[in-house]
Short mmCIF file of N, CA and C in Angstrom, two decimals:
data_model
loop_
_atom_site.label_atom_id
_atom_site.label_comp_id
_atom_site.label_asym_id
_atom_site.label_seq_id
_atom_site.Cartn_x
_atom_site.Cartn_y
_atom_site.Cartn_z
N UNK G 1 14.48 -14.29 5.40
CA UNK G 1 13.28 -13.68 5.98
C UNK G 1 12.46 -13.05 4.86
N UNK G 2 10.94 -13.18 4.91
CA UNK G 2 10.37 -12.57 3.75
C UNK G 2 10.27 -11.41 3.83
N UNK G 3 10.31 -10.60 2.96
CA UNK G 3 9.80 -9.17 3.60
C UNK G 3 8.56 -8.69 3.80
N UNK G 4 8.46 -7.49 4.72
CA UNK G 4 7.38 -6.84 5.30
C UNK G 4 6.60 -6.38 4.88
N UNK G 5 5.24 -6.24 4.40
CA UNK G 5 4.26 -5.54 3.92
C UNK G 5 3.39 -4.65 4.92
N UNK G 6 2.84 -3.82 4.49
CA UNK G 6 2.04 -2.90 5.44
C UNK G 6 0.67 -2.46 4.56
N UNK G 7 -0.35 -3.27 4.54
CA UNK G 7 -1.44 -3.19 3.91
C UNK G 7 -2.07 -2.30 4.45
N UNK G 8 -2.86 -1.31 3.70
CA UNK G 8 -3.53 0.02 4.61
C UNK G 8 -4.89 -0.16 3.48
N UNK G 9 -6.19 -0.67 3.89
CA UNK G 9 -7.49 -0.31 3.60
C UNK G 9 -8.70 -0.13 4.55
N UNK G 10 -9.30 0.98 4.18
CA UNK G 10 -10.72 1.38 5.85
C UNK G 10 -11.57 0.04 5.32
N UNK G 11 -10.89 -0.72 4.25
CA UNK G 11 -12.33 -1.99 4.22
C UNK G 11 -11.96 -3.21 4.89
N UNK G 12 -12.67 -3.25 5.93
CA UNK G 12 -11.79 -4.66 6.74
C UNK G 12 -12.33 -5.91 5.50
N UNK G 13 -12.92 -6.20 4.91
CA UNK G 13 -13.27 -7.26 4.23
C UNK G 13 -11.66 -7.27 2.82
N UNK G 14 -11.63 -6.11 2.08
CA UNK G 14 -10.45 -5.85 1.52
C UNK G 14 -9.24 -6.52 2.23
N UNK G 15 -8.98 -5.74 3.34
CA UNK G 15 -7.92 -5.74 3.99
C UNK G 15 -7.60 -7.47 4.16
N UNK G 16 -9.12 -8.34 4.67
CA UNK G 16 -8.17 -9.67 4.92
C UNK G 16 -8.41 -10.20 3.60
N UNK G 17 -8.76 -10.14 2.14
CA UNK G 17 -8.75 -10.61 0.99
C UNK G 17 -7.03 -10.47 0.17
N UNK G 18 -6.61 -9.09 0.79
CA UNK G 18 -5.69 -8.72 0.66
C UNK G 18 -4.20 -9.86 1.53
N UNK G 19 -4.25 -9.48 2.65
CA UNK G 19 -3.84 -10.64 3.84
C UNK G 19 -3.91 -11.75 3.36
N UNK G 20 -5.15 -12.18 3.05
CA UNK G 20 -4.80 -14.13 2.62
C UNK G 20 -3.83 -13.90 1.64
N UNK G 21 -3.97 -13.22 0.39
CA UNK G 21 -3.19 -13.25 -0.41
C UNK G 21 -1.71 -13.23 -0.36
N UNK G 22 -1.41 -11.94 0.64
CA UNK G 22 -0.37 -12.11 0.66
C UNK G 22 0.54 -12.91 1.69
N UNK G 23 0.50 -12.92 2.72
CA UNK G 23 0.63 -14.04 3.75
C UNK G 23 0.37 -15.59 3.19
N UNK G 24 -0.68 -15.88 2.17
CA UNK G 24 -0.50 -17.34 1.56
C UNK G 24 1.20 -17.48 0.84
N UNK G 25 1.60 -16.48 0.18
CA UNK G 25 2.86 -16.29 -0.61
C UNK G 25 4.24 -16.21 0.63
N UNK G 26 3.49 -15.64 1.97
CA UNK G 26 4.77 -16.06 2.80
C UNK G 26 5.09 -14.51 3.35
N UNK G 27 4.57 -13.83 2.98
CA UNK G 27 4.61 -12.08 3.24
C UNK G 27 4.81 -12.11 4.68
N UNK G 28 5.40 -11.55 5.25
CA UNK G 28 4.84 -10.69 6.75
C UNK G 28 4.25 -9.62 6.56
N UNK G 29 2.88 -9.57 7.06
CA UNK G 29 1.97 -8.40 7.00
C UNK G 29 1.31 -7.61 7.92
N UNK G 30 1.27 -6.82 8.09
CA UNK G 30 1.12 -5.85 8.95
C UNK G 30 -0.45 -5.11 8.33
N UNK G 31 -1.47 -4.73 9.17
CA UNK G 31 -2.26 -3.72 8.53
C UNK G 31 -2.58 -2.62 9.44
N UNK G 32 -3.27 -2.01 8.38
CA UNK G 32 -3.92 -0.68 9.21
C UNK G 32 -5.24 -0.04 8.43
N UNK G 33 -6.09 0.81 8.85
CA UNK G 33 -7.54 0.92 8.41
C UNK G 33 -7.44 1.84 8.15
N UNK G 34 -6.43 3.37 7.90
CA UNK G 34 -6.85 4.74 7.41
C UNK G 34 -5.19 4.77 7.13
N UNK G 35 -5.02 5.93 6.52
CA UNK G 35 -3.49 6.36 6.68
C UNK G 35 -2.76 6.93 7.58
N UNK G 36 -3.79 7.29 8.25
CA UNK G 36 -3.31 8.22 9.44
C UNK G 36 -2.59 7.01 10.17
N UNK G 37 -3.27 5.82 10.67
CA UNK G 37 -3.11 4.56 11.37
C UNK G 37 -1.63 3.95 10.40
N UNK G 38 -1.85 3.96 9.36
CA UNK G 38 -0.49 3.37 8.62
C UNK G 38 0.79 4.63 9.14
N UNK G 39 0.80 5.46 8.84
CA UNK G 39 2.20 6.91 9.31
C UNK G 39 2.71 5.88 10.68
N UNK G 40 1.30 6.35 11.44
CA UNK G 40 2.04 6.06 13.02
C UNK G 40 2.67 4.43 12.73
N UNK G 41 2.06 3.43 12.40
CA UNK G 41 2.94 1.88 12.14
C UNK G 41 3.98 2.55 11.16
N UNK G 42 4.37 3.04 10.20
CA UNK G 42 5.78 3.42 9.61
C UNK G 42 6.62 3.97 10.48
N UNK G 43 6.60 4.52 11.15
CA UNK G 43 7.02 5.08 11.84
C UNK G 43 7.28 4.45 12.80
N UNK G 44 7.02 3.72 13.41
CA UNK G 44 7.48 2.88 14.90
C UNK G 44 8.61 1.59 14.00
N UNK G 45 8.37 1.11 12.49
CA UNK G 45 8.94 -0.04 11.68
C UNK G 45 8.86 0.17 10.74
N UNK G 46 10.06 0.18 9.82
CA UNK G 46 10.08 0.09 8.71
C UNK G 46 9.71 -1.11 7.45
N UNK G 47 8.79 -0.94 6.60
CA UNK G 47 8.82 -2.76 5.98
C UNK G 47 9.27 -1.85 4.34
N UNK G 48 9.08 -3.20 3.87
CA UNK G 48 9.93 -3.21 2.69
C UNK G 48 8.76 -2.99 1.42
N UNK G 49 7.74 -2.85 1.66
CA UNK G 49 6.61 -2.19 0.83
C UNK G 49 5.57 -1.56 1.42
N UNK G 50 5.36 -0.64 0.81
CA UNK G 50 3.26 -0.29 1.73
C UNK G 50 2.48 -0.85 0.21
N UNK G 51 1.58 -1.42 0.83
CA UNK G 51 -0.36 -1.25 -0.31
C UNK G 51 -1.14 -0.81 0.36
N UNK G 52 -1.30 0.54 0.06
CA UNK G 52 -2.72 1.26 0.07
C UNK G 52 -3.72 1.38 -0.73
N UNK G 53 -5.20 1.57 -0.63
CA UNK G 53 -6.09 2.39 -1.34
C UNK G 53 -5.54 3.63 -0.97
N UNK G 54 -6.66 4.46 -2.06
CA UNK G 54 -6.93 5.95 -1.77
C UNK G 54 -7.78 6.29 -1.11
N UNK G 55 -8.85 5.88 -1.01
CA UNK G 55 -10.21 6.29 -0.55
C UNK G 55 -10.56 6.33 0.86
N UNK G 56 -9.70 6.63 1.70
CA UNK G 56 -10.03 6.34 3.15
C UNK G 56 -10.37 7.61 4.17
N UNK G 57 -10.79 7.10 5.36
CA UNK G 57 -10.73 8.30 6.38
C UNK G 57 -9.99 8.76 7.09
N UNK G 58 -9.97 9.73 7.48
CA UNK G 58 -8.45 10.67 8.01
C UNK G 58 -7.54 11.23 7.48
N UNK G 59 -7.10 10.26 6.68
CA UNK G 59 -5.69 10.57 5.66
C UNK G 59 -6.07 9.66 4.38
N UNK G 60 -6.22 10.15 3.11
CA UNK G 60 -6.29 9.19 2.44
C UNK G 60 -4.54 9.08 1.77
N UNK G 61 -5.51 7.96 0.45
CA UNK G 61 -3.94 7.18 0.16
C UNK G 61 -2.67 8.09 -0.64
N UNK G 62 -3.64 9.00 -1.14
CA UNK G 62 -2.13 10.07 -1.60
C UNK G 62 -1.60 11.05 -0.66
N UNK G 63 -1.83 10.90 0.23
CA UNK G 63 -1.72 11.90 1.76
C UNK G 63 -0.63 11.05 2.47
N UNK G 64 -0.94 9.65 2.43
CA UNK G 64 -0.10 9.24 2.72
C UNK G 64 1.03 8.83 2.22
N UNK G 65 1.09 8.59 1.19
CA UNK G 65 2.42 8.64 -0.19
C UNK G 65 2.63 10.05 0.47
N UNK G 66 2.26 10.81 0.54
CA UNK G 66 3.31 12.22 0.73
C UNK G 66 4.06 12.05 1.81
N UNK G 67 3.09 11.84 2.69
CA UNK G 67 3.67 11.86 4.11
C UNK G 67 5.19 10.59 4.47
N UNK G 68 4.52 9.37 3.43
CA UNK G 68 5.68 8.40 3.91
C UNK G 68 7.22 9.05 2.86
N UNK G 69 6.91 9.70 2.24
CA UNK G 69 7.99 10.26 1.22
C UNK G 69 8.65 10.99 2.14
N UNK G 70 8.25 11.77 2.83
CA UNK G 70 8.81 12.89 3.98
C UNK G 70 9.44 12.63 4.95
N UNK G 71 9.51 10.83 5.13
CA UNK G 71 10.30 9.97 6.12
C UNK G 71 11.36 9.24 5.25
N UNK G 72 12.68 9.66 5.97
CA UNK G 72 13.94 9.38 5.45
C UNK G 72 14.06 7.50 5.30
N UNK G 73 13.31 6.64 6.09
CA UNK G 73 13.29 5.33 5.85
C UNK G 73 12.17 5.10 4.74
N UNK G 74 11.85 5.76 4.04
CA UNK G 74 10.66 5.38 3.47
C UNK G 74 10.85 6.20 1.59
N UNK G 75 12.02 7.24 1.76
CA UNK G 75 12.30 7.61 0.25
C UNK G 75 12.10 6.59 -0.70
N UNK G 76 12.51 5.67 -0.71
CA UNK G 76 12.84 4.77 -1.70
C UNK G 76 12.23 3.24 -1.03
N UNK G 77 11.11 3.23 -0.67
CA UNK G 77 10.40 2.24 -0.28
C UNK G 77 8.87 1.89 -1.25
N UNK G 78 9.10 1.13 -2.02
CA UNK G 78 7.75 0.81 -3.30
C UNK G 78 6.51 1.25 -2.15
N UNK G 79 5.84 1.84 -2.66
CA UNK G 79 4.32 2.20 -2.45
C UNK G 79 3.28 1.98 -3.73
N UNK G 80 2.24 0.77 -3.50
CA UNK G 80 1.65 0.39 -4.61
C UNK G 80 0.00 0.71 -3.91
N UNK G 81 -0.49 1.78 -5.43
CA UNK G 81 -1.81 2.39 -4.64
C UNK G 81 -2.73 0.77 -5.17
N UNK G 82 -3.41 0.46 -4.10
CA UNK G 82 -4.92 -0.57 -4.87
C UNK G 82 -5.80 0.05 -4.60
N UNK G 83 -6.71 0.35 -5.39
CA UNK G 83 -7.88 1.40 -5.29
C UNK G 83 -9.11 1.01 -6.25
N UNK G 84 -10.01 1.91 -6.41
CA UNK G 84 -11.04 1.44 -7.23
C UNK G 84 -10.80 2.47 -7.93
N UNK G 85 -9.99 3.44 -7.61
CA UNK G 85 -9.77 4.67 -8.54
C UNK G 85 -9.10 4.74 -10.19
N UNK G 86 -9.47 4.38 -10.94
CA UNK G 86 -9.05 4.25 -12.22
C UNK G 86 -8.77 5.24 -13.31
N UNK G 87 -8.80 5.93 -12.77
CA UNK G 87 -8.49 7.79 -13.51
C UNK G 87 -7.30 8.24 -13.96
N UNK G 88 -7.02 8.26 -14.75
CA UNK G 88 -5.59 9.34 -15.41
C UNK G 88 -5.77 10.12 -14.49
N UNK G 89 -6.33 11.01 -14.14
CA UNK G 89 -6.02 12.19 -13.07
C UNK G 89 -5.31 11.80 -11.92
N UNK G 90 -6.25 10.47 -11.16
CA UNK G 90 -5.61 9.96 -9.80
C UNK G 90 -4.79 9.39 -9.98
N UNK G 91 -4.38 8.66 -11.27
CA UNK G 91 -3.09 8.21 -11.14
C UNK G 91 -1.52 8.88 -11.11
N UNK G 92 -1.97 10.00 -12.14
CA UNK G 92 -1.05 11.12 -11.99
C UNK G 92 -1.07 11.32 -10.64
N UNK G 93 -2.15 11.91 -9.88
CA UNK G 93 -1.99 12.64 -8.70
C UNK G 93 -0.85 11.48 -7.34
N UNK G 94 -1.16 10.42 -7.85
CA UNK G 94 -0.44 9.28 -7.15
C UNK G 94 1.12 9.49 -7.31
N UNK G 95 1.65 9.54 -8.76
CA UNK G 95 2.42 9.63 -9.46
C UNK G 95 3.49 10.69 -9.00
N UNK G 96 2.81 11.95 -9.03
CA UNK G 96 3.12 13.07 -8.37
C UNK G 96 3.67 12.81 -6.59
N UNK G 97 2.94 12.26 -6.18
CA UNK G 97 2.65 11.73 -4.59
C UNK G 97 4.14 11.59 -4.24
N UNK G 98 4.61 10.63 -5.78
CA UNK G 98 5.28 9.37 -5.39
C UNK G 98 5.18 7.83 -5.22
N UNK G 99 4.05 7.37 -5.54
CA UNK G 99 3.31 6.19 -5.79
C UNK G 99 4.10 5.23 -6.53
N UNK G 100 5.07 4.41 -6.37
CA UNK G 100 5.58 3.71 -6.85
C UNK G 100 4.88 2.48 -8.68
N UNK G 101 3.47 2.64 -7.87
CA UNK G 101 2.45 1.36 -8.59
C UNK G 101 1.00 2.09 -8.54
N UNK G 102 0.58 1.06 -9.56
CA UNK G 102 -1.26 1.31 -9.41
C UNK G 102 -1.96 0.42 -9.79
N UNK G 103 -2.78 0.24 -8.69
CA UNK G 103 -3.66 -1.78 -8.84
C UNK G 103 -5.31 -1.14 -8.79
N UNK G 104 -5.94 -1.68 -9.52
CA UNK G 104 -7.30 -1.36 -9.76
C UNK G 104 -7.92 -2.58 -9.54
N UNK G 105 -8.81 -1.98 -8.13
CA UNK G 105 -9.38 -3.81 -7.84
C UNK G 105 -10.26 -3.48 -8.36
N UNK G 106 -11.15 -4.93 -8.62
CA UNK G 106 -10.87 -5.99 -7.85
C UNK G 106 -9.67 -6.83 -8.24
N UNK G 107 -8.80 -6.97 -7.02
CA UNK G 107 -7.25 -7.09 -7.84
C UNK G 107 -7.80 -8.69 -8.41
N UNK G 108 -6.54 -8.76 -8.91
CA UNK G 108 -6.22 -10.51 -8.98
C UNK G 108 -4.97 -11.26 -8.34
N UNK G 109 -5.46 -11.95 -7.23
CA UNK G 109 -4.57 -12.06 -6.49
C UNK G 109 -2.97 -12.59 -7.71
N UNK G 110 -3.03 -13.38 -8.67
CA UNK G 110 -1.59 -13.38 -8.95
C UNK G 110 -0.94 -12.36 -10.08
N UNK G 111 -1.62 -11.50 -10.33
CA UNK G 111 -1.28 -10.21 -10.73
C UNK G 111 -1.10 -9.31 -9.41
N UNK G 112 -1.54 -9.12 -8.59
CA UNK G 112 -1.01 -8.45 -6.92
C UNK G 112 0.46 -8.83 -6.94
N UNK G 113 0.70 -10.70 -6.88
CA UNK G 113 1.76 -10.85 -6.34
C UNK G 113 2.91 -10.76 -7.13
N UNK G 114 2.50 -10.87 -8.72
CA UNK G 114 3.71 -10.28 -9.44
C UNK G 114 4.23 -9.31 -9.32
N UNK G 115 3.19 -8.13 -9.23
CA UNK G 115 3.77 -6.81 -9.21
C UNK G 115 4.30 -6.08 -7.72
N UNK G 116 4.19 -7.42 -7.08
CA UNK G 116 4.72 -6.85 -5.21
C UNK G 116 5.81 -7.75 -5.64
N UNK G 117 6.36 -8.97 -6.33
CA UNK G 117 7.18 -9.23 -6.70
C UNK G 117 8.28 -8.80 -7.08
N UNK G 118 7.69 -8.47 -8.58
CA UNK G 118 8.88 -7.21 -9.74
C UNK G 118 9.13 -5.71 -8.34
N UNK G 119 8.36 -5.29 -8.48
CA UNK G 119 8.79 -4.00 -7.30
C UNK G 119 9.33 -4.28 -6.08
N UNK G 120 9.31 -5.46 -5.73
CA UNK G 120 10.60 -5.52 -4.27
C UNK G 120 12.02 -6.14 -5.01
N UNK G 121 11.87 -6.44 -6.51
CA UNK G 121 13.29 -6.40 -6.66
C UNK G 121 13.44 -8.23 -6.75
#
């Protein structure tokens, strides 16, 4: 079985650029449009990675690295931020979070899938 992804971006155009990509490779994918919307899907299922941005509404993406850290199925579950955020600061602040990764789109889809690759092991 492939494993589970849980793509979280408020950009629906992202989100299915993201989706083809990974679902072409065979992913099961799951999404959601804020973080707040990703917690509640962690929480009902566990998958075997999240990709978030940061930049969203409700909860953004280091809000939610905290929050999925704070769930005992989710300690040790890769969290890879994709963002437009390119900052030593935010990456630290990710870092700090717990952020497993950091993708600066506009990704490339086979640089995405290496590094969802190498990080699921």
């Amino acid at each position: 079985m492939m494993p589970s992804i849980l793509a979280v971006d408020d950009s629906a155009s992202m989100r299915q650029m993201v989706i083809f990509t990974l679902r072409g490779a065979g992913y099961d994918v799951t999404e959601a449009s804020d973080g707040k919307e990703a917690l509640e899907c962690a929480q009902k299922q566990k998958y075997d990675l999240v990709l978030s941005d940061v930049n969203m509404p409700n909860m953004n993406g280091i809000e939610l690295v905290k929050a999925l850290r704070e769930l005992a199925d989710y300690k040790f579950v890769p969290v890879l931020m994709l963002t437009t955020e390119s900052t030593g600061d935010m990456k630290m602040q990710g870092k700090q979070a717990g952020a497993t990764g950091w993708i600066v789109k506009p990704f490339n889809p086979d640089q995405l899938l290496s590094t969802i690759r190498r990080v699921l092991g």
